[in-house]
XYZ file of C-alpha atoms in Angstrom:
460
model
C -0.111 0.218 -0.091
C 1.449 3.433 -1.133
C 1.539 6.096 1.715
C -1.403 8.022 0.202
C -3.096 5.131 -0.038
C -2.995 4.549 3.559
C -3.461 7.855 4.918
C -6.471 7.868 2.887
C -7.844 4.788 4.486
C -6.813 5.630 8.064
C -8.957 8.920 7.579
C -11.894 6.261 7.919
C -14.125 7.877 5.102
C -14.342 4.595 2.958
C -15.877 2.862 6.088
C -18.842 5.056 5.312
C -21.236 2.963 3.017
C -23.115 6.502 2.099
C -19.720 7.532 0.715
C -19.163 4.423 -1.111
C -22.689 5.147 -2.554
C -21.906 8.491 -3.372
C -19.348 7.906 -5.324
C -20.666 4.741 -7.225
C -23.518 7.200 -8.239
C -20.893 9.806 -9.223
C -19.222 7.161 -11.311
C -22.198 6.104 -12.906
C -22.923 9.307 -14.496
C -19.448 9.930 -15.692
C -19.615 6.838 -17.010
C -22.510 7.498 -19.347
C -21.043 11.056 -20.323
C -18.081 9.355 -21.625
C -19.889 6.599 -23.327
C -19.082 7.695 -26.491
C -15.540 8.252 -26.050
C -14.763 4.811 -24.407
C -16.228 3.102 -27.427
C -13.908 4.955 -29.665
C -10.849 4.432 -27.799
C -11.664 0.574 -27.988
C -12.385 1.078 -31.341
C -8.861 2.958 -32.148
C -7.120 0.225 -29.952
C -7.968 -2.848 -31.752
C -10.740 -2.125 -33.963
C -13.658 -3.591 -31.353
C -16.734 -2.773 -32.978
C -18.969 -0.487 -30.802
C -22.057 -2.791 -30.439
C -19.443 -5.454 -28.999
C -18.145 -2.520 -26.617
C -21.604 -1.779 -25.671
C -22.680 -5.358 -25.116
C -19.562 -7.075 -23.594
C -18.042 -4.263 -21.603
C -20.525 -0.754 -21.123
C -23.869 -2.856 -20.161
C -22.167 -5.476 -17.877
C -20.320 -2.387 -15.902
C -23.480 -0.626 -15.475
C -25.238 -3.519 -14.499
C -22.595 -3.950 -11.894
C -22.940 -0.306 -10.697
C -26.888 -0.827 -10.589
C -26.808 -3.727 -8.474
C -23.490 -2.659 -6.065
C -25.387 0.882 -5.729
C -29.162 -0.801 -4.766
C -27.463 -3.677 -2.347
C -24.485 -2.190 -0.992
C -26.175 -1.076 2.159
C -27.630 -4.012 2.887
C -24.870 -6.118 2.037
C -22.420 -4.027 4.171
C -25.040 -4.471 7.334
C -23.897 -7.323 10.016
C -25.711 -10.587 9.835
C -26.777 -12.464 13.082
C -26.134 -16.312 12.660
C -27.455 -18.571 15.040
C -25.379 -18.762 18.454
C -23.765 -21.625 20.060
C -25.172 -23.202 23.431
C -21.500 -23.128 24.209
C -21.472 -19.592 24.572
C -24.808 -19.162 26.068
C -26.048 -16.231 26.677
C -24.525 -14.392 23.690
C -25.361 -13.164 20.116
C -23.307 -13.589 17.170
C -22.822 -11.566 14.073
C -20.466 -11.449 11.065
C -19.073 -7.960 10.141
C -17.970 -7.091 6.394
C -14.735 -5.256 6.999
C -13.006 -3.940 4.027
C -9.462 -5.353 3.035
C -8.241 -2.303 3.084
C -5.702 -1.063 -0.357
C -6.501 -2.982 -3.378
C -4.472 -3.998 -6.506
C -5.955 -4.101 -9.531
C -4.154 -5.652 -12.722
C -6.088 -5.742 -15.510
C -5.894 -7.441 -19.134
C -5.969 -5.564 -22.885
C -8.718 -7.998 -24.025
C -11.756 -6.432 -22.012
C -9.546 -3.171 -20.752
C -12.506 -1.441 -19.729
C -15.073 -3.907 -17.927
C -11.894 -5.649 -16.843
C -10.722 -2.678 -14.580
C -14.059 -1.298 -13.824
C -15.815 -4.532 -12.641
C -13.823 -5.217 -9.904
C -13.124 -1.405 -8.913
C -16.788 -1.135 -8.715
C -17.089 -3.896 -6.457
C -13.718 -3.028 -4.516
C -15.111 0.720 -3.610
C -18.564 -0.622 -2.415
C -17.142 -2.885 -0.187
C -15.539 -0.306 1.566
C -11.870 -0.309 0.015
C -9.458 2.555 -1.989
C -7.455 1.208 -4.913
C -4.983 1.180 -7.235
C -5.549 0.423 -10.724
C -2.732 -0.969 -13.507
C -4.428 -1.143 -16.922
C -2.847 -2.802 -19.804
C -0.171 -1.083 -22.151
C -1.205 -2.511 -24.978
C -4.645 -0.704 -24.790
C -3.250 3.036 -24.355
C -6.317 4.910 -25.868
C -8.930 2.905 -23.029
C -6.079 3.648 -20.420
C -6.173 7.376 -21.148
C -10.032 7.353 -21.066
C -9.892 5.191 -17.711
C -7.299 7.583 -16.408
C -9.434 10.840 -16.899
C -12.554 8.854 -15.398
C -11.030 8.315 -12.074
C -9.350 11.398 -11.876
C -12.977 13.159 -11.993
C -14.915 10.641 -9.891
C -12.559 10.155 -6.850
C -10.165 11.743 -4.845
C -6.447 10.724 -5.095
C -5.743 8.231 -2.621
C -9.020 6.802 -2.694
C -8.303 5.342 -6.198
C -5.152 5.835 -8.253
C -4.534 4.839 -11.811
C -0.718 3.625 -12.640
C 0.264 3.691 -16.283
C 2.779 1.633 -17.681
C 4.351 -1.927 -18.761
C 5.178 -4.922 -17.076
C 8.323 -3.622 -15.029
C 5.602 -1.017 -13.480
C 3.453 -3.803 -12.648
C 6.230 -5.907 -11.347
C 7.191 -2.941 -8.854
C 3.741 -2.423 -8.057
C 3.969 -6.358 -7.123
C 6.983 -5.218 -4.588
C 4.539 -3.141 -2.903
C 2.607 -4.541 0.404
C -1.038 -4.643 -0.981
C -4.194 -5.813 1.364
C -5.678 -7.721 -1.542
C -4.556 -8.326 -5.328
C -7.038 -8.808 -8.268
C -5.600 -10.156 -11.338
C -7.094 -11.044 -14.640
C -4.670 -12.259 -17.102
C -2.996 -15.512 -18.552
C -2.114 -18.566 -15.993
C 1.973 -17.686 -16.581
C 1.607 -14.128 -15.191
C -0.709 -15.395 -12.544
C 1.673 -17.474 -11.417
C 4.501 -14.350 -10.771
C 1.445 -12.245 -9.315
C 0.756 -15.506 -6.869
C 4.403 -15.344 -5.610
C 4.562 -11.898 -4.955
C 1.606 -11.842 -3.064
C 2.828 -15.064 -0.857
C 5.697 -12.594 0.202
C 3.260 -10.779 2.107
C 0.573 -13.594 2.514
C -1.601 -11.393 0.529
C -4.956 -12.899 -0.533
C -5.769 -12.887 -4.419
C -8.566 -13.587 -6.998
C -6.431 -14.693 -10.244
C -8.790 -14.744 -13.198
C -6.984 -16.933 -15.760
C -8.037 -19.315 -18.599
C -7.361 -22.189 -20.425
C -8.422 -24.504 -23.078
C -12.193 -24.445 -23.064
C -13.335 -27.634 -24.830
C -16.846 -27.453 -26.473
C -18.552 -30.972 -26.911
C -20.929 -31.637 -29.855
C -23.151 -34.738 -29.985
C -25.612 -36.139 -32.677
C -28.369 -35.214 -30.775
C -27.564 -31.319 -31.218
C -29.905 -29.212 -33.196
C -26.810 -28.455 -35.405
C -27.537 -24.812 -36.790
C -28.636 -23.542 -33.851
C -25.462 -25.022 -32.184
C -23.305 -23.650 -35.151
C -24.682 -20.014 -34.610
C -24.185 -19.965 -31.082
C -20.546 -21.227 -31.339
C -19.619 -18.870 -34.223
C -20.471 -15.995 -32.369
C -18.787 -17.053 -29.115
C -15.499 -17.487 -31.003
C -15.622 -14.441 -33.621
C -16.467 -11.601 -30.663
C -13.121 -9.713 -29.967
C -11.432 -11.942 -32.530
C -11.777 -14.639 -30.175
C -9.471 -12.794 -27.391
C -11.561 -13.844 -24.476
C -10.949 -16.322 -21.981
C -14.179 -18.077 -21.586
C -14.481 -18.461 -25.986
C -14.594 -22.098 -26.849
C -11.070 -23.062 -27.734
C -11.801 -26.128 -29.583
C -14.258 -28.348 -30.470
C -15.353 -32.587 -30.077
C -17.590 -33.465 -32.908
C -19.270 -36.617 -32.695
C -18.026 -38.740 -36.292
C -21.707 -39.123 -37.680
C -22.608 -35.048 -37.652
C -18.664 -33.742 -38.438
C -19.479 -33.100 -42.002
C -23.156 -31.448 -41.482
C -21.627 -29.065 -38.678
C -18.689 -27.941 -40.334
C -20.973 -27.155 -43.196
C -23.340 -25.039 -40.706
C -20.346 -23.320 -39.132
C -18.755 -22.271 -42.824
C -22.444 -20.726 -43.271
C -23.117 -18.746 -39.827
C -19.437 -17.387 -40.427
C -20.867 -15.691 -44.082
C -23.737 -14.981 -42.852
C -22.291 -12.913 -39.790
C -18.996 -11.422 -41.252
C -19.492 -11.952 -45.341
C -17.543 -13.351 -47.699
C -14.862 -11.033 -47.010
C -14.336 -10.872 -42.829
C -11.611 -8.028 -43.351
C -14.644 -6.179 -44.563
C -17.121 -6.509 -42.114
C -17.555 -3.576 -39.540
C -18.233 -5.942 -36.937
C -14.943 -8.037 -36.197
C -12.358 -6.834 -34.449
C -8.392 -7.050 -35.281
C -5.609 -9.087 -32.899
C -4.210 -6.735 -30.239
C -0.784 -6.150 -31.463
C 2.009 -7.825 -34.047
C 3.394 -10.266 -31.241
C -0.028 -11.903 -30.973
C -0.870 -11.943 -34.465
C 2.339 -13.459 -35.240
C 1.845 -16.322 -32.139
C -1.492 -16.827 -33.898
C -0.221 -16.976 -37.747
C 2.617 -19.621 -36.444
C -0.273 -21.863 -34.998
C -1.767 -22.077 -38.598
C 1.282 -23.807 -40.142
C 1.003 -27.440 -41.355
C -2.689 -27.386 -40.571
C -5.678 -28.216 -42.623
C -7.611 -25.241 -43.061
C -11.256 -25.817 -43.962
C -12.208 -22.187 -43.707
C -10.450 -18.969 -43.670
C -6.786 -18.827 -42.668
C -6.517 -15.335 -44.430
C -4.446 -12.696 -42.298
C -2.924 -9.147 -42.952
C 0.322 -8.392 -41.056
C -0.338 -4.755 -41.751
C -3.635 -4.616 -39.934
C -2.998 -7.651 -37.035
C -5.700 -9.395 -39.094
C -6.508 -13.087 -39.126
C -9.848 -13.995 -40.769
C -11.755 -16.699 -38.179
C -10.161 -20.024 -39.330
C -11.498 -23.604 -38.639
C -8.747 -26.282 -38.693
C -9.677 -30.007 -39.487
C -7.510 -31.899 -36.438
C -9.035 -35.252 -37.193
C -9.763 -38.079 -35.062
C -8.914 -37.427 -31.223
C -6.724 -40.087 -29.625
C -6.603 -40.034 -26.048
C -3.350 -42.139 -25.965
C -1.066 -39.446 -27.756
C 1.392 -38.059 -25.375
C 0.431 -34.176 -24.685
C 3.859 -33.120 -26.030
C 2.908 -34.945 -29.307
C 0.090 -32.674 -29.808
C 0.314 -30.065 -32.398
C 0.910 -26.792 -31.169
C -2.365 -25.195 -31.678
C -3.863 -28.159 -29.518
C -1.404 -27.439 -26.405
C -2.147 -23.869 -25.257
C -4.928 -21.687 -24.826
C -5.274 -20.569 -28.312
C -6.917 -16.774 -27.637
C -7.847 -15.650 -31.289
C -10.556 -16.888 -34.007
C -8.984 -20.077 -34.852
C -11.051 -23.221 -33.934
C -9.712 -26.469 -34.252
C -12.116 -29.471 -34.757
C -11.443 -32.766 -33.386
C -13.560 -35.827 -34.220
C -14.813 -38.254 -31.756
C -16.245 -41.940 -32.260
C -16.841 -43.001 -28.313
C -17.763 -40.558 -25.493
C -15.757 -42.516 -23.057
C -12.831 -40.684 -25.005
C -14.021 -37.330 -24.460
C -13.279 -36.982 -21.504
C -9.839 -39.072 -21.055
C -8.927 -36.127 -23.821
C -10.474 -33.015 -21.651
C -8.496 -34.390 -18.347
C -5.035 -34.207 -20.725
C -5.523 -30.448 -20.172
C -5.222 -28.538 -16.460
C -8.951 -27.760 -15.431
C -10.124 -25.440 -17.959
C -12.138 -21.914 -17.114
C -15.166 -23.352 -18.753
C -16.563 -26.087 -20.761
C -19.466 -26.117 -23.294
C -21.775 -28.805 -24.163
C -24.527 -28.769 -27.014
C -26.872 -32.133 -26.593
C -30.087 -33.410 -25.266
C -28.715 -36.254 -23.781
C -29.203 -36.034 -20.005
C -26.900 -38.641 -19.734
C -23.959 -36.949 -21.273
C -24.907 -33.673 -19.820
C -24.693 -35.395 -16.083
C -21.282 -36.955 -17.006
C -19.575 -33.461 -18.021
C -21.342 -31.695 -14.832
C -20.537 -34.238 -12.432
C -17.340 -35.531 -13.544
C -15.496 -33.123 -15.197
C -13.735 -30.143 -13.193
C -14.090 -26.735 -14.417
C -14.837 -23.319 -13.579
C -18.242 -23.074 -15.098
C -20.112 -23.530 -18.243
C -23.277 -23.715 -20.427
C -25.139 -26.216 -21.992
C -26.073 -25.820 -25.405
C -24.650 -21.975 -25.394
C -21.140 -20.710 -25.092
C -20.000 -17.561 -22.978
C -23.332 -16.977 -21.922
C -22.421 -18.051 -18.004
C -20.514 -14.471 -17.580
C -23.718 -12.849 -18.441
C -25.629 -13.696 -15.218
C -24.408 -11.330 -12.168
C -26.188 -13.979 -9.736
C -23.529 -16.661 -11.045
C -20.098 -16.533 -9.488
C -17.581 -16.171 -12.234
C -14.295 -17.528 -11.608
C -11.516 -20.396 -12.553
C -10.211 -23.580 -10.442
C -6.642 -24.722 -10.541
C -4.708 -23.626 -13.289
C -7.762 -21.800 -14.788
C -7.997 -19.155 -11.353
C -8.391 -18.687 -8.012
C -11.611 -16.954 -6.387
C -14.836 -15.764 -7.798
C -16.612 -12.560 -8.514
C -19.734 -10.652 -9.979
C -22.653 -9.022 -8.157
C -22.686 -9.917 -4.372
C -19.690 -12.736 -5.015
C -17.862 -9.547 -5.813
C -18.849 -7.419 -2.692
C -18.131 -10.956 -0.419
C -14.614 -11.228 -2.539
C -13.468 -7.588 -1.589
C -14.778 -7.901 2.426
C -13.435 -9.693 5.245
C -15.826 -11.801 7.069
C -14.590 -10.594 10.800
C -16.609 -13.018 13.072
C -17.633 -11.337 16.594
C -19.619 -12.881 19.561
C -21.157 -10.310 21.819
C -21.115 -12.123 25.540
C -23.840 -11.224 28.153
C -22.597 -10.257 31.601
C -25.970 -10.945 33.375
C -25.038 -14.647 34.232
C -21.867 -16.993 34.010
C -21.740 -20.814 33.739
C -19.587 -22.123 35.605
C -19.203 -25.274 33.632
C -16.238 -24.113 31.476
C -13.795 -22.945 34.111
C -11.028 -25.150 36.411
C -10.891 -26.893 38.963
C -12.263 -29.603 36.522
C -12.955 -32.384 39.005
C -17.038 -33.519 38.527
C -17.718 -31.905 35.755
C -16.664 -34.258 32.719
C -20.128 -36.356 33.288
C -22.223 -33.090 32.963
C -20.195 -32.103 29.839
C -20.378 -35.176 28.033
C -24.129 -35.294 28.824
C -24.454 -31.743 27.383
C -22.583 -31.899 24.764
C -25.111 -33.655 22.239
C -27.136 -29.813 22.568
C -24.131 -28.291 21.245
């Protein structure tokens, strides 16, 4: 925590719920004034379509703001719980206490939403915050800096711009909580830095999200939903379907449906479509371009380095082999793609699907298109993953009443709605003991009390 943050927090202003709500309302009004500028900044950073910004960034932030403004007061109240008979007579309560100073390190792929959503919750819970936006989206970071300066006093919320070295310097400081969104590789670095000070963390990471389609799925509707989830933000979404596992008998029909839907959504030349974003920078463009080498391209594959453009691309990866060693897989099947490339694997037996998915670390999301109840229950009960959807993709993120987060290598902790408020609050347990009576059974000397204690403990 910086000295400025410490001084501000020690004044106790953020412990006042009305002070928090006042700033959240002010933030909402300022965001509405900056709405067009935010959309323009995202378009300049990587040609993100205005509609996608409104849907996947601005709307989500507004919904979080409305929820936290409405519920902040009630969520912050002490909660009574049933007291223990051991403590008779007493009252037991759980108090929501702010952690203190929060460090929020945000990614580039949703550079507005993934700054604002955790910030709003941190403020609602009574904390101060320092934000480190991504240096890869400088236009969005610049707008965020103006918004923060207009809404919050210095020391309440501060925004720090810079590259990875700035992030490293921030991580060397002592914080009361760290909220990080990004890759699993960097997440491990953040976790290691936090461990030096025993700082609690939320890590929102990623993984190889499988999407399973069996012969009972409605193919045209499935293709429509899969294509949307893959082309939003040009595939640069942590919960996008990473690869498809398609039952052998429906492979050809599904591939035709996917191609038809891509042409319907973006036209015959996606590069000319105003509804398709670009890859964030040349480094990521080259990484994605390399994944296409020596692969069987069924659709797309076009690219333009000058625009960091890669067309939505479908790859035929053949029949899955659950016995193949992980290091023998082509690179496109090893790491999270994070781009508009969709490998398609075919399977014969449903038993092979689970073995294949379990080759990888636990994914952030799993998607299943099927009417088969037995298969649905098998996926739900036997696979470990952060969250998922049956017969759709990505939409688990859109319900603020559902906690969002990964498990294992795909993340630690969760947030959204009340889950966000709880994430940034310490549950302080208190027992208020009465003084009008004091039962003698717990005090020494203990002679002759053991039998009484054993008779009474069944009521505890």
